Amino acid sequence: DAGVIQSPRHEVTEMGQEVTLRCKPISGHDYLFWYRQTMMRGLELLIYFNNNVPIDDSGMPEDRFSAKMPNASFSTLKIQPSEPRDSAVYFCASSEGAAWNQPQHFGDGTRLSIL
Amino acid sequence: SQKIEQNSEALNIQEGKTATLTCNYTNYSPAYLQWYRQDPGRGPVFLLLIRENEKEKRKERLKVTFDTTLKQSLFHITASQPADSATYLCALDMGHNQGGKLIFGQGTELSVKP
């Protein structure tokens, strides 16, 4: 079974550029989550979707961040314009059914470096 | 606000011993608690889920306890092996009124020496 697939695995770009991270969840999973992981703050939830609809985006740091899920098999997280403090590892995860009592399946992340 | 604390220091143990990792939380009463393993450069991998009405759960060499009075979960790896070396994260659900979001601890890095 294919797990959660994220691309790119690594992204290095200059401050001010637009960054787009991509995620393909596990087929049949109806919840999709975007997380950010840093040494200082650990793993933080940014936004999550249920059946392609954004449910809670309270973790999105600011208006520079946006996420979409146009269909059940694809989601994007966009940062525009990017800043050095956005450097982190971004994970996408999906789960089947109610999020709190189901395991979340994570991709291997996108390591983002903003110079 | 909700707070989760895991062993702040890395845990170093000898192969064959039992590793015990701690997850303490405050200001909340989760109905579920999950444990994940994370290897360098990889995403977290789900290990175990325990419900508030379960005191203990086992899976092969892994055991998790959940004490809602102490607001603590313990994660045990028995007969530890060098391959168990990784960072272990606990995660709590934030309840139905929070849409079932999980909040993760900072993780404990475990190193098992041969």
mmCIF file of C-alpha atoms in Angstrom:
data_model
loop_
_atom_site.group_PDB
_atom_site.id
_atom_site.type_symbol
_atom_site.label_atom_id
_atom_site.label_comp_id
_atom_site.label_asym_id
_atom_site.label_seq_id
_atom_site.Cartn_x
_atom_site.Cartn_y
_atom_site.Cartn_z
ATOM 1 C CA ASP A 1 0.000 0.000 0.000
ATOM 2 C CA ALA A 2 1.243 3.446 -0.845
ATOM 3 C CA GLY A 3 1.459 5.681 2.155
ATOM 4 C CA VAL A 4 1.071 9.439 2.279
ATOM 5 C CA ILE A 5 3.192 10.952 -0.468
ATOM 6 C CA GLN A 6 4.691 14.416 -0.150
ATOM 7 C CA SER A 7 6.664 16.446 -2.650
ATOM 8 C CA PRO A 8 9.185 17.860 -2.879
ATOM 9 C CA ARG A 9 11.284 16.198 -0.166
ATOM 10 C CA HIS A 10 13.571 19.197 0.044
ATOM 11 C CA GLU A 11 13.072 22.785 -1.002
ATOM 12 C CA VAL A 12 15.577 25.595 -0.778
ATOM 13 C CA THR A 13 14.476 29.014 -1.939
ATOM 14 C CA GLU A 14 15.102 32.657 -1.321
ATOM 15 C CA MET A 15 13.095 34.889 0.903
ATOM 16 C CA GLY A 16 10.093 36.400 -0.827
ATOM 17 C CA GLN A 17 9.532 33.499 -3.203
ATOM 18 C CA GLU A 18 6.330 31.487 -3.353
ATOM 19 C CA VAL A 19 6.580 27.933 -2.042
ATOM 20 C CA THR A 20 4.085 25.167 -2.792
ATOM 21 C CA LEU A 21 4.118 21.880 -0.915
ATOM 22 C CA ARG A 22 2.098 18.935 -2.173
ATOM 23 C CA CYS A 23 0.454 15.953 -0.536
ATOM 24 C CA LYS A 24 -1.348 12.833 -1.709
ATOM 25 C CA PRO A 25 -3.187 11.160 1.180
ATOM 26 C CA ILE A 26 -3.915 7.473 1.538
ATOM 27 C CA SER A 27 -6.856 6.469 -0.624
ATOM 28 C CA GLY A 28 -10.061 6.236 1.381
ATOM 29 C CA HIS A 29 -8.887 8.476 4.204
ATOM 30 C CA ASP A 30 -11.263 11.357 4.746
ATOM 31 C CA TYR A 31 -9.126 13.476 7.089
ATOM 32 C CA LEU A 32 -6.014 15.316 5.995
ATOM 33 C CA PHE A 33 -3.679 17.284 8.263
ATOM 34 C CA TRP A 34 -0.803 19.674 7.652
ATOM 35 C CA TYR A 35 1.825 19.965 10.415
ATOM 36 C CA ARG A 36 5.036 21.919 10.861
ATOM 37 C CA GLN A 37 7.952 20.611 12.946
ATOM 38 C CA THR A 38 10.790 22.678 14.388
ATOM 39 C CA MET A 39 13.252 22.051 17.187
ATOM 40 C CA MET A 40 11.830 24.910 19.222
ATOM 41 C CA ARG A 41 8.117 24.274 18.840
ATOM 42 C CA GLY A 42 7.903 20.576 18.023
ATOM 43 C CA LEU A 43 5.088 19.258 15.853
ATOM 44 C CA GLU A 44 2.332 21.826 15.379
ATOM 45 C CA LEU A 45 -0.958 21.382 13.559
ATOM 46 C CA LEU A 46 -1.509 24.054 10.919
ATOM 47 C CA ILE A 47 -4.810 23.069 9.329
ATOM 48 C CA TYR A 48 -6.949 20.031 8.743
ATOM 49 C CA PHE A 49 -9.597 18.960 6.245
ATOM 50 C CA ASN A 50 -12.510 16.561 6.436
ATOM 51 C CA ASN A 51 -13.903 15.350 3.137
ATOM 52 C CA ASN A 52 -11.890 18.056 1.326
ATOM 53 C CA VAL A 53 -13.400 20.851 3.445
ATOM 54 C CA PRO A 54 -11.130 22.914 5.724
ATOM 55 C CA ILE A 55 -12.366 22.410 9.278
ATOM 56 C CA ASP A 56 -9.866 24.241 11.447
ATOM 57 C CA ASP A 57 -7.124 26.575 10.254
ATOM 58 C CA SER A 58 -6.413 28.175 13.617
ATOM 59 C CA GLY A 59 -2.845 26.904 13.515
ATOM 60 C CA MET A 60 -1.976 28.685 10.288
ATOM 61 C CA PRO A 61 0.585 31.267 11.416
ATOM 62 C CA GLU A 62 -0.492 34.148 9.219
ATOM 63 C CA ASP A 63 -2.097 35.165 5.962
ATOM 64 C CA ARG A 64 1.011 34.231 4.037
ATOM 65 C CA PHE A 65 0.006 30.608 4.507
ATOM 66 C CA SER A 66 -2.861 28.994 2.592
ATOM 67 C CA ALA A 67 -3.981 25.421 2.013
ATOM 68 C CA LYS A 68 -6.339 23.816 -0.448
ATOM 69 C CA MET A 69 -7.755 20.385 -1.071
ATOM 70 C CA PRO A 70 -9.375 20.408 -4.519
ATOM 71 C CA ASN A 71 -10.155 16.694 -4.397
ATOM 72 C CA ALA A 72 -9.823 13.665 -2.155
ATOM 73 C CA SER A 73 -6.407 12.720 -3.486
ATOM 74 C CA PHE A 74 -4.507 15.995 -3.440
ATOM 75 C CA SER A 75 -3.737 18.908 -1.157
ATOM 76 C CA THR A 76 -1.364 21.859 -1.300
ATOM 77 C CA LEU A 77 0.150 24.156 1.308
ATOM 78 C CA LYS A 78 1.340 27.454 -0.084
ATOM 79 C CA ILE A 79 3.523 30.134 1.487
ATOM 80 C CA GLN A 80 3.624 33.485 -0.248
ATOM 81 C CA PRO A 81 5.827 35.378 0.337
ATOM 82 C CA SER A 82 8.197 33.050 2.186
ATOM 83 C CA GLU A 83 10.394 34.223 5.079
ATOM 84 C CA PRO A 84 13.450 32.647 6.769
ATOM 85 C CA ARG A 85 11.374 31.892 9.895
ATOM 86 C CA ASP A 86 9.224 29.570 7.785
ATOM 87 C CA SER A 87 12.153 27.153 7.561
ATOM 88 C CA ALA A 88 10.985 23.855 9.046
ATOM 89 C CA VAL A 89 9.895 20.352 8.117
ATOM 90 C CA TYR A 90 6.298 20.269 6.899
ATOM 91 C CA PHE A 91 4.354 17.045 7.265
ATOM 92 C CA CYS A 92 1.106 15.918 5.757
ATOM 93 C CA ALA A 93 -0.903 13.178 7.456
ATOM 94 C CA SER A 94 -4.177 11.427 6.764
ATOM 95 C CA SER A 95 -6.546 9.323 8.807
ATOM 96 C CA GLU A 96 -9.651 7.238 8.360
ATOM 97 C CA GLY A 97 -12.716 8.314 10.298
ATOM 98 C CA ALA A 98 -12.785 10.445 13.430
ATOM 99 C CA ALA A 99 -9.339 11.884 13.990
ATOM 100 C CA TRP A 100 -9.116 11.463 17.725
ATOM 101 C CA ASN A 101 -9.480 7.707 17.894
ATOM 102 C CA GLN A 102 -7.792 6.770 14.651
ATOM 103 C CA PRO A 103 -4.068 6.664 13.962
ATOM 104 C CA GLN A 104 -2.667 9.346 11.732
ATOM 105 C CA HIS A 105 -0.448 8.254 8.846
ATOM 106 C CA PHE A 106 2.337 10.689 8.077
ATOM 107 C CA GLY A 107 4.323 11.334 4.950
ATOM 108 C CA ASP A 108 8.087 11.762 5.187
ATOM 109 C CA GLY A 109 7.813 15.515 5.051
ATOM 110 C CA THR A 110 9.215 18.406 3.058
ATOM 111 C CA ARG A 111 12.322 20.012 4.524
ATOM 112 C CA LEU A 112 11.988 23.699 3.671
ATOM 113 C CA SER A 113 14.860 26.144 3.888
ATOM 114 C CA ILE A 114 14.247 29.821 3.203
ATOM 115 C CA LEU A 115 17.453 31.784 2.697
ATOM 116 C CA SER B 1 -3.718 26.161 27.878
ATOM 117 C CA GLN B 2 -3.060 22.468 27.412
ATOM 118 C CA LYS B 3 0.479 21.392 28.068
ATOM 119 C CA ILE B 4 2.247 18.113 27.405
ATOM 120 C CA GLU B 5 5.625 17.241 28.879
ATOM 121 C CA GLN B 6 7.786 14.309 27.909
ATOM 122 C CA ASN B 7 11.165 13.302 29.338
ATOM 123 C CA SER B 8 13.162 16.411 28.529
ATOM 124 C CA GLU B 9 16.468 14.609 28.412
ATOM 125 C CA ALA B 10 17.451 11.907 25.985
ATOM 126 C CA LEU B 11 17.211 8.410 27.403
ATOM 127 C CA ASN B 12 20.211 6.121 27.047
ATOM 128 C CA ILE B 13 19.870 2.471 27.996
ATOM 129 C CA GLN B 14 21.634 -0.823 27.488
ATOM 130 C CA GLU B 15 20.321 -3.420 25.063
ATOM 131 C CA GLY B 16 18.008 -5.905 26.756
ATOM 132 C CA LYS B 17 16.809 -3.463 29.431
ATOM 133 C CA THR B 18 13.336 -1.958 29.652
ATOM 134 C CA ALA B 19 12.962 1.614 28.451
ATOM 135 C CA THR B 20 10.301 3.710 30.181
ATOM 136 C CA LEU B 21 9.189 7.004 28.669
ATOM 137 C CA THR B 22 6.906 9.477 30.407
ATOM 138 C CA CYS B 23 4.168 11.743 29.087
ATOM 139 C CA ASN B 24 2.551 14.188 31.518
ATOM 140 C CA TYR B 25 -0.237 16.591 30.673
ATOM 141 C CA THR B 26 -2.063 19.425 32.398
ATOM 142 C CA ASN B 27 -5.245 21.425 32.057
ATOM 143 C CA TYR B 28 -7.050 18.820 30.056
ATOM 144 C CA SER B 29 -8.688 15.394 30.233
ATOM 145 C CA PRO B 30 -8.156 13.618 26.918
ATOM 146 C CA ALA B 31 -10.309 10.667 25.973
ATOM 147 C CA TYR B 32 -7.519 9.140 23.900
ATOM 148 C CA LEU B 33 -3.758 9.124 23.956
ATOM 149 C CA GLN B 34 -1.496 7.970 21.147
ATOM 150 C CA TRP B 35 2.201 7.114 20.897
ATOM 151 C CA TYR B 36 4.286 7.558 17.746
ATOM 152 C CA ARG B 37 7.823 6.723 16.750
ATOM 153 C CA GLN B 38 9.900 9.081 14.603
ATOM 154 C CA ASP B 39 13.196 8.205 12.933
ATOM 155 C CA PRO B 40 15.559 10.914 11.621
ATOM 156 C CA GLY B 41 14.361 12.304 8.301
ATOM 157 C CA ARG B 42 11.071 10.414 8.457
ATOM 158 C CA GLY B 43 7.518 11.181 9.494
ATOM 159 C CA PRO B 44 6.054 9.904 12.771
ATOM 160 C CA VAL B 45 4.737 6.347 12.697
ATOM 161 C CA PHE B 46 1.755 5.319 14.825
ATOM 162 C CA LEU B 47 2.444 2.709 17.509
ATOM 163 C CA LEU B 48 -0.399 2.497 20.018
ATOM 164 C CA LEU B 49 -3.646 4.172 21.026
ATOM 165 C CA ILE B 50 -5.129 3.925 24.512
ATOM 166 C CA ARG B 51 -8.548 5.115 25.649
ATOM 167 C CA GLU B 52 -9.288 6.812 28.955
ATOM 168 C CA ASN B 53 -11.157 3.773 30.251
ATOM 169 C CA GLU B 54 -8.216 1.478 29.477
ATOM 170 C CA LYS B 55 -5.486 1.304 32.084
ATOM 171 C CA GLU B 56 -2.996 -0.598 29.986
ATOM 172 C CA LYS B 57 -2.433 -1.707 26.428
ATOM 173 C CA ARG B 58 0.188 -4.047 24.971
ATOM 174 C CA LYS B 59 1.573 -4.772 21.530
ATOM 175 C CA GLU B 60 4.461 -7.208 21.277
ATOM 176 C CA ARG B 61 7.308 -5.647 23.340
ATOM 177 C CA LEU B 62 5.436 -2.374 23.827
ATOM 178 C CA LYS B 63 3.213 -1.469 26.767
ATOM 179 C CA VAL B 64 1.351 1.764 27.413
ATOM 180 C CA THR B 65 -0.402 2.820 30.599
ATOM 181 C CA PHE B 66 -2.819 5.707 31.024
ATOM 182 C CA ASP B 67 -3.497 7.151 34.483
ATOM 183 C CA THR B 68 -6.138 9.862 34.208
ATOM 184 C CA THR B 69 -5.820 10.695 37.912
ATOM 185 C CA LEU B 70 -2.106 11.387 37.662
ATOM 186 C CA LYS B 71 -2.573 12.807 34.149
ATOM 187 C CA GLN B 72 0.240 10.623 32.952
ATOM 188 C CA SER B 73 1.023 7.955 30.393
ATOM 189 C CA LEU B 74 4.002 5.627 30.551
ATOM 190 C CA PHE B 75 5.423 3.912 27.480
ATOM 191 C CA HIS B 76 7.550 0.821 28.024
ATOM 192 C CA ILE B 77 9.741 -1.082 25.596
ATOM 193 C CA THR B 78 10.860 -4.391 27.060
ATOM 194 C CA ALA B 79 13.943 -6.305 25.920
ATOM 195 C CA SER B 80 15.091 -3.170 24.111
ATOM 196 C CA GLN B 81 17.177 -3.430 20.949
ATOM 197 C CA PRO B 82 19.417 -0.923 19.142
ATOM 198 C CA ALA B 83 16.742 -0.826 16.409
ATOM 199 C CA ASP B 84 14.393 0.748 18.969
ATOM 200 C CA SER B 85 16.562 3.884 18.974
ATOM 201 C CA ALA B 86 14.354 6.736 17.791
ATOM 202 C CA THR B 87 12.329 9.687 19.072
ATOM 203 C CA TYR B 88 9.001 8.779 20.657
ATOM 204 C CA LEU B 89 6.103 11.236 20.672
ATOM 205 C CA CYS B 90 2.934 11.156 22.715
ATOM 206 C CA ALA B 91 -0.185 12.867 21.418
ATOM 207 C CA LEU B 92 -3.475 13.741 23.091
ATOM 208 C CA ASP B 93 -6.843 14.306 21.488
ATOM 209 C CA MET B 94 -8.381 17.678 22.145
ATOM 210 C CA GLY B 95 -11.917 16.389 22.278
ATOM 211 C CA HIS B 96 -14.985 16.463 20.140
ATOM 212 C CA ASN B 97 -15.481 20.205 20.582
ATOM 213 C CA GLN B 98 -12.032 20.709 19.068
ATOM 214 C CA GLY B 99 -12.791 18.525 16.092
ATOM 215 C CA GLY B 100 -10.579 15.723 17.268
ATOM 216 C CA LYS B 101 -7.280 17.503 16.829
ATOM 217 C CA LEU B 102 -4.166 15.967 18.318
ATOM 218 C CA ILE B 103 -1.610 17.918 20.312
ATOM 219 C CA PHE B 104 1.876 16.392 20.312
ATOM 220 C CA GLY B 105 4.570 16.414 22.965
ATOM 221 C CA GLN B 106 8.126 17.426 22.098
ATOM 222 C CA GLY B 107 9.255 13.817 22.081
ATOM 223 C CA THR B 108 11.878 11.791 23.925
ATOM 224 C CA GLU B 109 14.973 10.605 22.114
ATOM 225 C CA LEU B 110 15.795 7.018 23.025
ATOM 226 C CA SER B 111 19.204 5.492 22.384
ATOM 227 C CA VAL B 112 19.734 1.775 22.970
ATOM 228 C CA LYS B 113 23.385 0.763 23.141
ATOM 229 C CA PRO B 114 24.533 -2.748 22.220
#
